[in-house]
Structures are given as structure tokens and as C-alpha cells.
PDB file of C-alpha atoms in Angstrom:
ATOM      1  CA  MET L   1       0.000   0.000   0.000  1.00  0.00           C
ATOM      2  CA  ASP L   2       1.297   3.469  -0.926  1.00  0.00           C
ATOM      3  CA  VAL L   3       1.227   6.056   1.860  1.00  0.00           C
ATOM      4  CA  ASP L   4      -0.048   9.499   0.873  1.00  0.00           C
ATOM      5  CA  LEU L   5       2.492  11.958   2.281  1.00  0.00           C
ATOM      6  CA  ARG L   6      -0.099  14.733   2.351  1.00  0.00           C
ATOM      7  CA  LYS L   7      -2.282  12.682   4.688  1.00  0.00           C
ATOM      8  CA  VAL L   8       0.792  11.909   6.792  1.00  0.00           C
ATOM      9  CA  ARG L   9       1.542  15.646   7.091  1.00  0.00           C
ATOM     10  CA  TYR L  10      -2.047  16.251   8.150  1.00  0.00           C
ATOM     11  CA  PHE L  11      -1.738  13.471  10.713  1.00  0.00           C
ATOM     12  CA  VAL L  12       1.466  14.929  12.196  1.00  0.00           C
ATOM     13  CA  ALA L  13      -0.180  18.344  12.583  1.00  0.00           C
ATOM     14  CA  VAL L  14      -3.107  16.834  14.491  1.00  0.00           C
ATOM     15  CA  ALA L  15      -0.787  14.608  16.543  1.00  0.00           C
ATOM     16  CA  GLU L  16       1.342  17.579  17.583  1.00  0.00           C
ATOM     17  CA  GLU L  17      -1.577  19.883  18.324  1.00  0.00           C
ATOM     18  CA  LEU L  18      -3.913  17.204  19.698  1.00  0.00           C
ATOM     19  CA  HIS L  19      -6.691  19.457  18.495  1.00  0.00           C
ATOM     20  CA  PHE L  20      -8.327  19.265  15.063  1.00  0.00           C
ATOM     21  CA  GLY L  21      -9.286  22.940  15.019  1.00  0.00           C
ATOM     22  CA  ARG L  22      -5.763  24.204  15.757  1.00  0.00           C
ATOM     23  CA  ALA L  23      -4.262  21.697  13.323  1.00  0.00           C
ATOM     24  CA  ALA L  24      -6.639  22.861  10.581  1.00  0.00           C
ATOM     25  CA  GLU L  25      -5.622  26.479  11.191  1.00  0.00           C
ATOM     26  CA  ARG L  26      -1.957  25.502  11.082  1.00  0.00           C
ATOM     27  CA  LEU L  27      -2.488  23.683   7.771  1.00  0.00           C
ATOM     28  CA  HIS L  28      -4.716  26.440   6.348  1.00  0.00           C
ATOM     29  CA  ILE L  29      -7.528  24.018   5.522  1.00  0.00           C
ATOM     30  CA  ALA L  30     -11.093  23.589   6.765  1.00  0.00           C
ATOM     31  CA  GLN L  31     -11.564  21.359   9.788  1.00  0.00           C
ATOM     32  CA  PRO L  32     -14.099  19.033   8.056  1.00  0.00           C
ATOM     33  CA  VAL L  33     -11.574  18.469   5.264  1.00  0.00           C
ATOM     34  CA  LEU L  34      -8.894  17.599   7.802  1.00  0.00           C
ATOM     35  CA  SER L  35     -11.209  15.195   9.620  1.00  0.00           C
ATOM     36  CA  ARG L  36     -12.035  13.430   6.344  1.00  0.00           C
ATOM     37  CA  GLN L  37      -8.359  13.086   5.453  1.00  0.00           C
ATOM     38  CA  ILE L  38      -7.535  11.569   8.860  1.00  0.00           C
ATOM     39  CA  ARG L  39     -10.442   9.113   8.558  1.00  0.00           C
ATOM     40  CA  ALA L  40      -9.223   8.184   5.072  1.00  0.00           C
ATOM     41  CA  LEU L  41      -5.714   7.568   6.429  1.00  0.00           C
ATOM     42  CA  GLU L  42      -7.126   5.381   9.206  1.00  0.00           C
ATOM     43  CA  ASP L  43      -9.127   3.437   6.620  1.00  0.00           C
ATOM     44  CA  GLU L  44      -6.038   2.936   4.459  1.00  0.00           C
ATOM     45  CA  LEU L  45      -3.945   1.768   7.406  1.00  0.00           C
ATOM     46  CA  LYS L  46      -6.870  -0.161   8.939  1.00  0.00           C
ATOM     47  CA  VAL L  47      -6.100   1.240  12.404  1.00  0.00           C
ATOM     48  CA  GLN L  48      -7.471   3.918  14.712  1.00  0.00           C
ATOM     49  CA  LEU L  49      -4.983   6.748  15.171  1.00  0.00           C
ATOM     50  CA  PHE L  50      -6.877   9.033  17.549  1.00  0.00           C
ATOM     51  CA  VAL L  51      -9.367   8.737  20.360  1.00  0.00           C
ATOM     52  CA  ARG L  52     -11.651  11.785  20.259  1.00  0.00           C
ATOM     53  CA  THR L  53     -13.893  12.858  23.092  1.00  0.00           C
ATOM     54  CA  LYS L  54     -15.706  16.104  23.809  1.00  0.00           C
ATOM     55  CA  ARG L  55     -12.828  17.104  26.047  1.00  0.00           C
ATOM     56  CA  ALA L  56      -9.693  15.902  24.310  1.00  0.00           C
ATOM     57  CA  THR L  57      -7.999  14.263  21.358  1.00  0.00           C
ATOM     58  CA  GLU L  58      -5.450  11.589  22.213  1.00  0.00           C
ATOM     59  CA  LEU L  59      -3.164   9.326  20.212  1.00  0.00           C
ATOM     60  CA  THR L  60      -3.696   5.596  20.251  1.00  0.00           C
ATOM     61  CA  ALA L  61      -0.742   3.205  20.440  1.00  0.00           C
ATOM     62  CA  ALA L  62      -0.872   2.974  16.638  1.00  0.00           C
ATOM     63  CA  GLY L  63      -0.947   6.766  16.425  1.00  0.00           C
ATOM     64  CA  ARG L  64       2.101   7.127  18.645  1.00  0.00           C
ATOM     65  CA  GLN L  65       3.992   4.654  16.484  1.00  0.00           C
ATOM     66  CA  LEU L  66       2.996   6.438  13.284  1.00  0.00           C
ATOM     67  CA  LEU L  67       4.095   9.785  14.727  1.00  0.00           C
ATOM     68  CA  GLU L  68       7.502   8.311  15.571  1.00  0.00           C
ATOM     69  CA  ASP L  69       7.882   6.992  12.016  1.00  0.00           C
ATOM     70  CA  ALA L  70       6.238   9.923  10.224  1.00  0.00           C
ATOM     71  CA  ARG L  71       8.666  12.659  11.219  1.00  0.00           C
ATOM     72  CA  PRO L  72      11.784  11.075   9.663  1.00  0.00           C
ATOM     73  CA  LEU L  73       9.671   9.989   6.668  1.00  0.00           C
ATOM     74  CA  LEU L  74       8.557  13.559   5.981  1.00  0.00           C
ATOM     75  CA  ALA L  75      12.061  14.913   6.626  1.00  0.00           C
ATOM     76  CA  SER L  76      13.488  12.414   4.136  1.00  0.00           C
ATOM     77  CA  ALA L  77      10.896  13.357   1.525  1.00  0.00           C
ATOM     78  CA  GLU L  78      11.636  17.065   2.000  1.00  0.00           C
ATOM     79  CA  ALA L  79      15.375  16.438   1.769  1.00  0.00           C
ATOM     80  CA  ALA L  80      14.864  14.530  -1.488  1.00  0.00           C
ATOM     81  CA  ARG L  81      12.795  17.402  -2.882  1.00  0.00           C
ATOM     82  CA  ARG L  82      15.491  19.916  -1.981  1.00  0.00           C
ATOM     83  CA  ARG L  83      18.234  17.797  -3.537  1.00  0.00           C
ATOM     84  CA  VAL L  84      16.239  17.405  -6.751  1.00  0.00           C
ATOM     85  CA  VAL L  85      15.693  21.177  -6.961  1.00  0.00           C
ATOM     86  CA  LEU L  86      19.387  21.833  -6.309  1.00  0.00           C
ATOM     87  CA  ALA L  87      20.367  19.271  -8.936  1.00  0.00           C
ATOM     88  CA  ALA L  88      18.148  21.015 -11.476  1.00  0.00           C
ATOM     89  CA  ARG L  89      19.722  24.392 -10.694  1.00  0.00           C
ATOM     90  CA  GLY L  90      23.239  23.039 -10.593  1.00  0.00           C
ATOM     91  CA  PRO L  91      25.614  22.938  -7.592  1.00  0.00           C
ATOM     92  CA  LYS L  92      25.693  26.663  -6.790  1.00  0.00           C
ATOM     93  CA  THR L  93      25.298  26.639  -3.012  1.00  0.00           C
ATOM     94  CA  PHE L  94      27.056  24.616  -0.323  1.00  0.00           C
ATOM     95  CA  THR L  95      25.775  24.842   3.253  1.00  0.00           C
ATOM     96  CA  ILE L  96      27.915  23.992   6.280  1.00  0.00           C
ATOM     97  CA  GLY L  97      26.289  23.388   9.650  1.00  0.00           C
ATOM     98  CA  PHE L  98      28.319  23.986  12.796  1.00  0.00           C
ATOM     99  CA  MET L  99      27.782  23.810  16.545  1.00  0.00           C
ATOM    100  CA  PRO L 100      28.321  26.745  18.950  1.00  0.00           C
ATOM    101  CA  GLY L 101      31.936  27.344  19.903  1.00  0.00           C
ATOM    102  CA  ILE L 102      33.357  25.760  16.742  1.00  0.00           C
ATOM    103  CA  THR L 103      35.205  28.066  14.345  1.00  0.00           C
ATOM    104  CA  VAL L 104      35.099  26.946  10.714  1.00  0.00           C
ATOM    105  CA  THR L 105      36.717  29.991   9.083  1.00  0.00           C
ATOM    106  CA  ALA L 106      39.981  28.287   8.053  1.00  0.00           C
ATOM    107  CA  ALA L 107      38.175  25.340   6.469  1.00  0.00           C
ATOM    108  CA  VAL L 108      35.697  27.620   4.671  1.00  0.00           C
ATOM    109  CA  ARG L 109      38.502  29.778   3.252  1.00  0.00           C
ATOM    110  CA  ALA L 110      40.399  26.748   1.961  1.00  0.00           C
ATOM    111  CA  PHE L 111      37.240  25.205   0.512  1.00  0.00           C
ATOM    112  CA  THR L 112      36.250  28.461  -1.202  1.00  0.00           C
ATOM    113  CA  GLY L 113      39.679  28.553  -2.826  1.00  0.00           C
ATOM    114  CA  GLN L 114      39.027  25.142  -4.370  1.00  0.00           C
ATOM    115  CA  HIS L 115      35.422  25.954  -5.382  1.00  0.00           C
ATOM    116  CA  PRO L 116      35.285  29.668  -6.267  1.00  0.00           C
ATOM    117  CA  GLY L 117      32.008  29.194  -8.135  1.00  0.00           C
ATOM    118  CA  LEU L 118      30.116  27.969  -5.065  1.00  0.00           C
ATOM    119  CA  THR L 119      28.185  30.212  -2.722  1.00  0.00           C
ATOM    120  CA  ILE L 120      29.068  29.069   0.798  1.00  0.00           C
ATOM    121  CA  GLU L 121      26.379  29.373   3.457  1.00  0.00           C
ATOM    122  CA  LEU L 122      26.846  28.753   7.181  1.00  0.00           C
ATOM    123  CA  LEU L 123      24.126  27.357   9.441  1.00  0.00           C
ATOM    124  CA  ARG L 124      24.426  27.486  13.239  1.00  0.00           C
ATOM    125  CA  THR L 125      22.954  24.349  14.747  1.00  0.00           C
ATOM    126  CA  THR L 126      22.016  23.100  18.217  1.00  0.00           C
ATOM    127  CA  TRP L 127      22.059  19.777  20.068  1.00  0.00           C
ATOM    128  CA  GLU L 128      18.514  19.213  18.832  1.00  0.00           C
ATOM    129  CA  ASP L 129      18.996  19.805  15.104  1.00  0.00           C
ATOM    130  CA  GLN L 130      22.706  19.211  14.328  1.00  0.00           C
ATOM    131  CA  VAL L 131      21.784  15.933  12.608  1.00  0.00           C
ATOM    132  CA  GLU L 132      18.301  16.950  11.506  1.00  0.00           C
ATOM    133  CA  VAL L 133      19.744  19.626   9.177  1.00  0.00           C
ATOM    134  CA  LEU L 134      21.454  16.846   7.228  1.00  0.00           C
ATOM    135  CA  HIS L 135      18.430  14.588   6.939  1.00  0.00           C
ATOM    136  CA  ASP L 136      16.071  17.377   5.875  1.00  0.00           C
ATOM    137  CA  GLY L 137      18.539  18.816   3.363  1.00  0.00           C
ATOM    138  CA  ARG L 138      19.212  22.180   5.007  1.00  0.00           C
ATOM    139  CA  ALA L 139      22.957  21.458   5.209  1.00  0.00           C
ATOM    140  CA  ASP L 140      25.336  19.567   2.938  1.00  0.00           C
ATOM    141  CA  VAL L 141      27.702  18.787   5.815  1.00  0.00           C
ATOM    142  CA  SER L 142      27.530  19.439   9.537  1.00  0.00           C
ATOM    143  CA  ILE L 143      30.266  19.758  12.139  1.00  0.00           C
ATOM    144  CA  VAL L 144      28.690  17.922  15.061  1.00  0.00           C
ATOM    145  CA  ARG L 145      29.376  17.154  18.680  1.00  0.00           C
ATOM    146  CA  LEU L 146      28.953  13.533  19.751  1.00  0.00           C
ATOM    147  CA  PRO L 147      26.929  11.693  20.834  1.00  0.00           C
ATOM    148  CA  ILE L 148      24.554  11.672  17.867  1.00  0.00           C
ATOM    149  CA  ASP L 149      22.428   9.077  16.109  1.00  0.00           C
ATOM    150  CA  GLN L 150      24.801   8.063  13.310  1.00  0.00           C
ATOM    151  CA  GLN L 151      22.289   5.965  11.376  1.00  0.00           C
ATOM    152  CA  GLY L 152      22.295   6.960   7.708  1.00  0.00           C
ATOM    153  CA  LEU L 153      25.325   9.201   8.130  1.00  0.00           C
ATOM    154  CA  THR L 154      29.000   9.175   7.255  1.00  0.00           C
ATOM    155  CA  VAL L 155      30.927  10.485  10.261  1.00  0.00           C
ATOM    156  CA  ARG L 156      34.600  11.463  10.360  1.00  0.00           C
ATOM    157  CA  PRO L 157      36.449  12.514  13.549  1.00  0.00           C
ATOM    158  CA  LEU L 158      38.005  15.972  13.624  1.00  0.00           C
ATOM    159  CA  PHE L 159      39.245  16.714  17.144  1.00  0.00           C
ATOM    160  CA  ASP L 160      38.530  16.304  20.848  1.00  0.00           C
ATOM    161  CA  GLU L 161      38.264  19.065  23.421  1.00  0.00           C
ATOM    162  CA  PRO L 162      37.849  19.185  27.210  1.00  0.00           C
ATOM    163  CA  ARG L 163      34.470  19.735  28.849  1.00  0.00           C
ATOM    164  CA  VAL L 164      33.963  22.054  31.805  1.00  0.00           C
ATOM    165  CA  ALA L 165      31.299  22.588  34.440  1.00  0.00           C
ATOM    166  CA  MET L 166      29.326  25.827  34.161  1.00  0.00           C
ATOM    167  CA  LEU L 167      28.413  27.120  37.625  1.00  0.00           C
ATOM    168  CA  PRO L 168      26.868  30.284  39.083  1.00  0.00           C
ATOM    169  CA  ALA L 169      29.572  32.751  40.075  1.00  0.00           C
ATOM    170  CA  ASP L 170      28.595  32.388  43.748  1.00  0.00           C
ATOM    171  CA  HIS L 171      28.613  28.571  43.701  1.00  0.00           C
ATOM    172  CA  ARG L 172      30.565  26.755  46.427  1.00  0.00           C
ATOM    173  CA  LEU L 173      32.910  25.269  43.769  1.00  0.00           C
ATOM    174  CA  ALA L 174      33.331  28.391  41.668  1.00  0.00           C
ATOM    175  CA  GLY L 175      36.775  29.285  43.016  1.00  0.00           C
ATOM    176  CA  LYS L 176      38.308  25.835  42.575  1.00  0.00           C
ATOM    177  CA  PRO L 177      41.151  25.409  40.036  1.00  0.00           C
ATOM    178  CA  SER L 178      39.564  22.057  39.104  1.00  0.00           C
ATOM    179  CA  ILE L 179      37.052  19.564  40.467  1.00  0.00           C
ATOM    180  CA  GLU L 180      36.016  15.940  39.987  1.00  0.00           C
ATOM    181  CA  ILE L 181      32.673  14.751  38.693  1.00  0.00           C
ATOM    182  CA  SER L 182      31.824  13.363  42.147  1.00  0.00           C
ATOM    183  CA  ASP L 183      31.831  16.962  43.443  1.00  0.00           C
ATOM    184  CA  LEU L 184      28.733  17.511  41.296  1.00  0.00           C
ATOM    185  CA  ALA L 185      26.763  14.518  42.577  1.00  0.00           C
ATOM    186  CA  ASP L 186      24.284  16.683  44.489  1.00  0.00           C
ATOM    187  CA  GLU L 187      23.800  19.183  41.676  1.00  0.00           C
ATOM    188  CA  HIS L 188      20.950  19.340  39.150  1.00  0.00           C
ATOM    189  CA  LEU L 189      22.099  18.931  35.539  1.00  0.00           C
ATOM    190  CA  LEU L 190      20.363  21.151  32.986  1.00  0.00           C
ATOM    191  CA  GLN L 191      20.836  18.534  30.259  1.00  0.00           C
ATOM    192  CA  HIS L 192      19.594  15.069  29.489  1.00  0.00           C
ATOM    193  CA  PRO L 193      21.534  12.707  31.785  1.00  0.00           C
ATOM    194  CA  ASP L 194      22.662  10.604  28.810  1.00  0.00           C
ATOM    195  CA  ALA L 195      24.590  13.627  27.519  1.00  0.00           C
ATOM    196  CA  VAL L 196      26.852  13.401  30.573  1.00  0.00           C
ATOM    197  CA  PRO L 197      26.956   9.711  31.551  1.00  0.00           C
ATOM    198  CA  GLU L 198      29.699  10.392  34.107  1.00  0.00           C
ATOM    199  CA  TRP L 199      27.246  12.580  36.074  1.00  0.00           C
ATOM    200  CA  ARG L 200      24.346  10.212  35.477  1.00  0.00           C
ATOM    201  CA  ASP L 201      26.244   7.392  37.146  1.00  0.00           C
ATOM    202  CA  ILE L 202      26.785   9.287  40.420  1.00  0.00           C
ATOM    203  CA  ALA L 203      23.871  11.760  40.556  1.00  0.00           C
ATOM    204  CA  SER L 204      22.063  11.800  43.902  1.00  0.00           C
ATOM    205  CA  GLU L 205      18.701  12.740  42.389  1.00  0.00           C
ATOM    206  CA  LEU L 206      18.823   9.746  40.041  1.00  0.00           C
ATOM    207  CA  ARG L 207      20.096   7.382  42.714  1.00  0.00           C
ATOM    208  CA  ASP L 208      17.275   8.436  45.030  1.00  0.00           C
ATOM    209  CA  GLY L 209      14.683   8.063  42.258  1.00  0.00           C
ATOM    210  CA  LEU L 210      13.756  11.753  42.442  1.00  0.00           C
ATOM    211  CA  PRO L 211      14.910  13.234  39.133  1.00  0.00           C
ATOM    212  CA  ARG L 212      14.058  16.887  38.698  1.00  0.00           C
ATOM    213  CA  PRO L 213      12.600  17.983  35.363  1.00  0.00           C
ATOM    214  CA  VAL L 214      14.966  19.545  32.837  1.00  0.00           C
ATOM    215  CA  PRO L 215      13.547  22.694  31.208  1.00  0.00           C
ATOM    216  CA  THR L 216      13.308  22.852  27.447  1.00  0.00           C
ATOM    217  CA  LEU L 217      16.406  24.759  26.356  1.00  0.00           C
ATOM    218  CA  HIS L 218      16.984  25.704  22.731  1.00  0.00           C
ATOM    219  CA  ASN L 219      20.447  27.252  22.863  1.00  0.00           C
ATOM    220  CA  VAL L 220      23.494  27.954  25.001  1.00  0.00           C
ATOM    221  CA  GLU L 221      22.233  31.391  26.008  1.00  0.00           C
ATOM    222  CA  GLU L 222      19.091  29.930  27.574  1.00  0.00           C
ATOM    223  CA  LYS L 223      21.139  27.260  29.332  1.00  0.00           C
ATOM    224  CA  LEU L 224      23.458  29.849  30.883  1.00  0.00           C
ATOM    225  CA  GLU L 225      20.504  31.965  32.003  1.00  0.00           C
ATOM    226  CA  HIS L 226      19.296  29.006  34.061  1.00  0.00           C
ATOM    227  CA  VAL L 227      22.791  28.408  35.434  1.00  0.00           C
ATOM    228  CA  ALA L 228      23.134  32.055  36.460  1.00  0.00           C
ATOM    229  CA  ALA L 229      19.718  31.911  38.159  1.00  0.00           C
ATOM    230  CA  GLY L 230      20.868  28.970  40.273  1.00  0.00           C
ATOM    231  CA  ASN L 231      18.509  26.455  38.663  1.00  0.00           C
ATOM    232  CA  GLY L 232      21.256  23.941  38.000  1.00  0.00           C
ATOM    233  CA  ILE L 233      24.607  23.375  36.352  1.00  0.00           C
ATOM    234  CA  SER L 234      25.643  22.534  32.825  1.00  0.00           C
ATOM    235  CA  ILE L 235      28.531  20.726  31.181  1.00  0.00           C
ATOM    236  CA  LEU L 236      29.884  22.411  28.054  1.00  0.00           C
ATOM    237  CA  PRO L 237      32.827  21.933  25.698  1.00  0.00           C
ATOM    238  CA  LEU L 238      35.656  24.301  26.557  1.00  0.00           C
ATOM    239  CA  SER L 239      35.401  26.273  23.291  1.00  0.00           C
ATOM    240  CA  THR L 240      31.684  26.898  23.854  1.00  0.00           C
ATOM    241  CA  ALA L 241      32.269  27.966  27.441  1.00  0.00           C
ATOM    242  CA  SER L 242      35.051  30.338  26.313  1.00  0.00           C
ATOM    243  CA  PHE L 243      32.851  31.847  23.603  1.00  0.00           C
ATOM    244  CA  TYR L 244      29.845  32.484  25.837  1.00  0.00           C
ATOM    245  CA  THR L 245      31.475  34.291  28.762  1.00  0.00           C
ATOM    246  CA  ARG L 246      29.447  36.300  31.279  1.00  0.00           C
ATOM    247  CA  PRO L 247      30.294  37.663  34.756  1.00  0.00           C
ATOM    248  CA  ASP L 248      27.624  35.703  36.653  1.00  0.00           C
ATOM    249  CA  VAL L 249      28.681  32.277  35.341  1.00  0.00           C
ATOM    250  CA  VAL L 250      32.080  30.599  35.702  1.00  0.00           C
ATOM    251  CA  SER L 251      33.619  27.531  34.104  1.00  0.00           C
ATOM    252  CA  VAL L 252      35.580  25.010  36.163  1.00  0.00           C
ATOM    253  CA  PRO L 253      37.676  22.163  34.675  1.00  0.00           C
ATOM    254  CA  VAL L 254      36.551  18.642  35.651  1.00  0.00           C
ATOM    255  CA  ASP L 255      39.591  16.377  35.887  1.00  0.00           C
ATOM    256  CA  ASP L 256      37.881  13.022  35.328  1.00  0.00           C
ATOM    257  CA  LEU L 257      35.346  14.116  32.712  1.00  0.00           C
ATOM    258  CA  GLY L 258      35.913  12.692  29.236  1.00  0.00           C
ATOM    259  CA  PRO L 259      36.407  15.023  26.264  1.00  0.00           C
ATOM    260  CA  ASN L 260      33.813  16.103  23.741  1.00  0.00           C
ATOM    261  CA  HIS L 261      34.328  14.502  20.314  1.00  0.00           C
ATOM    262  CA  VAL L 262      33.862  16.839  17.338  1.00  0.00           C
ATOM    263  CA  CYS L 263      33.182  15.207  13.970  1.00  0.00           C
ATOM    264  CA  LEU L 264      32.163  16.032  10.435  1.00  0.00           C
ATOM    265  CA  ALA L 265      28.983  14.325   9.236  1.00  0.00           C
ATOM    266  CA  TRP L 266      26.971  14.088   6.046  1.00  0.00           C
ATOM    267  CA  THR L 267      24.263  11.773   4.754  1.00  0.00           C
ATOM    268  CA  ALA L 268      25.733   8.448   3.643  1.00  0.00           C
ATOM    269  CA  THR L 269      24.022   8.665   0.246  1.00  0.00           C
ATOM    270  CA  ARG L 270      25.868  11.856  -0.698  1.00  0.00           C
ATOM    271  CA  ARG L 271      28.643  11.200  -3.205  1.00  0.00           C
ATOM    272  CA  SER L 272      29.329  14.708  -4.503  1.00  0.00           C
ATOM    273  CA  LYS L 273      32.866  15.908  -5.083  1.00  0.00           C
ATOM    274  CA  ALA L 274      32.158  19.079  -3.075  1.00  0.00           C
ATOM    275  CA  VAL L 275      31.273  17.057   0.022  1.00  0.00           C
ATOM    276  CA  GLN L 276      34.416  14.933  -0.264  1.00  0.00           C
ATOM    277  CA  ASP L 277      36.592  17.983  -0.905  1.00  0.00           C
ATOM    278  CA  PHE L 278      35.235  19.740   2.179  1.00  0.00           C
ATOM    279  CA  ALA L 279      35.725  16.580   4.239  1.00  0.00           C
ATOM    280  CA  ASP L 280      39.363  16.361   3.181  1.00  0.00           C
ATOM    281  CA  ILE L 281      39.937  20.029   3.988  1.00  0.00           C
ATOM    282  CA  ALA L 282      38.121  19.913   7.339  1.00  0.00           C
ATOM    283  CA  ILE L 283      40.021  16.854   8.465  1.00  0.00           C
ATOM    284  CA  ARG L 284      43.332  18.468   7.503  1.00  0.00           C
ATOM    285  CA  VAL L 285      42.650  22.018   8.718  1.00  0.00           C
ATOM    286  CA  LEU L 286      40.390  21.612  11.748  1.00  0.00           C
ATOM    287  CA  LYS L 287      42.334  18.673  13.160  1.00  0.00           C
ATOM    288  CA  SER L 288      45.371  20.892  13.343  1.00  0.00           C
TER     289      SER L 288
END
């Protein structure tokens, strides 16, 4: 059975809004049309995707599974569309994604010298979208910080750098020349615990079964605002910490904390000469 991507897009809108009226407004279509399209999708799949009551709209187990599968499916379709359009226009633009704290100037200059006819664009990414920009076609290559989901990607190591603890300026450890990860056992980490497994393994709040919620943070600036306010601590790569300095937050080296691994990534299906040329340059220039 062929899946209609338009119906899948409609489904994702409803699944994210959990409200047919808001989803219809977001999609700029009438609500009865949206309802018919969702019913048609359910008929095609022979499953119920939503449970609708007068009070709420909720996903069924089948709906939750489809939402998990639909997002990468739509991203892949959009990436394919973008690549087709770019192929029709010719290779005129090359977009490089990069994470905060990473300087790509030397690699970009060398690459531009090899490809003077290309327009080079730079795209600042975050922990949330550093891989997504590759899958949806927004970037040709992306300089990423591990860990990432490497499925469908080609990943090449560039360099490692130390990670430091970001603390409020009046924190009890702020004046230390260095600390150990065990010194942070009673602190609240403003990141997903899996991002700092060394902290996860010794954290008091996890050991006691009382994990505190982590606020949704979209960038380094928001993270440091929470640190400065005393809401928790954060672990950052040294270059990022050095770039985002402020008087009410200090960085402290952590002696037994492993380094952050910086890599270059691109989608495994990409075979263009420009991608390979940039990879060769980045590995040579940024490693040094």
C-alpha cells in the first residue's frame, strides 16, 4: 500500500496539536476536510490513530507509532525534494552546519579557494537539530558534537576538546582550580543525563529516584541563564564555554570528565565531489 504523504503531514499536525481545530488552522484548511483526510488515512492503514472525546484528542498506540515513524519519513521526503531542486539548478550553493563554539573559518577559506564558483552558506545548529539539518537537506555537511544518532550518516572525527562545568559565580565550587565529577553529585544537571553519563552514574537525584525535570532549552544562552539563576549546572565543551562568557557564570575544569568529540557528518548517500573535498579540507585544517 502506498502512503499518501499529504495525509501523513495532516496526521502529524493533528498529533502535535492534539486538536483538530488548531491543526486545521496551522495547515490552512477547513476542519471538516482535515477530519475526512484523517479518517481516510485510518481506513487505508486499517487502524485507529486518535481517540476523540468532547474534552480531548489523544493518540492511540498505533498513532504514537505512526508519529515516531512519520517525522523522519517527511524529513526524508523534504530532503529529497530539496536535492532534486538543487540538482536542477546546478551545484551553486554549499551549506555547512556547525555547533556553537566551533570556528570553521579556516576550512571555509580553503574550501572556497578550491570551489570559487560555489556560494558558501553557514548554518548554526544546536544539540537538537545538528543531525536533523542533514536529513532534511538544510545542510550539505555538519560539524557535530557527539553523541549523535549516526544511522544513515558518514561520520569522520576531527578533534577532541575538554568539557567544563558551568556554575553560578557564587557557587561553592566556583573558586576551585579544578574539580572531579563526584563533586557535582548533588547538583541538578540542565541537560539530558545521557549527555553526561559520568554525572548520570553518580547523581544523587537519580540514585534516590527523584529526578528533577529539565527545562526545554533551545540554545546555550538559555542554558546559561538558568545556570546564572541557580537552577542547576551545565557541562559544556571548553570552546563553547570560552565563547559564551558572562560575569555571573564561571567555568571550572573537571579532571575526570571525558572530552567532547567533534566530527564532520553528512548523509551516507551523498557522493558529490564538493562534500568529499570539504571533508578532506576539514580533516586536515580543523584537526590541526
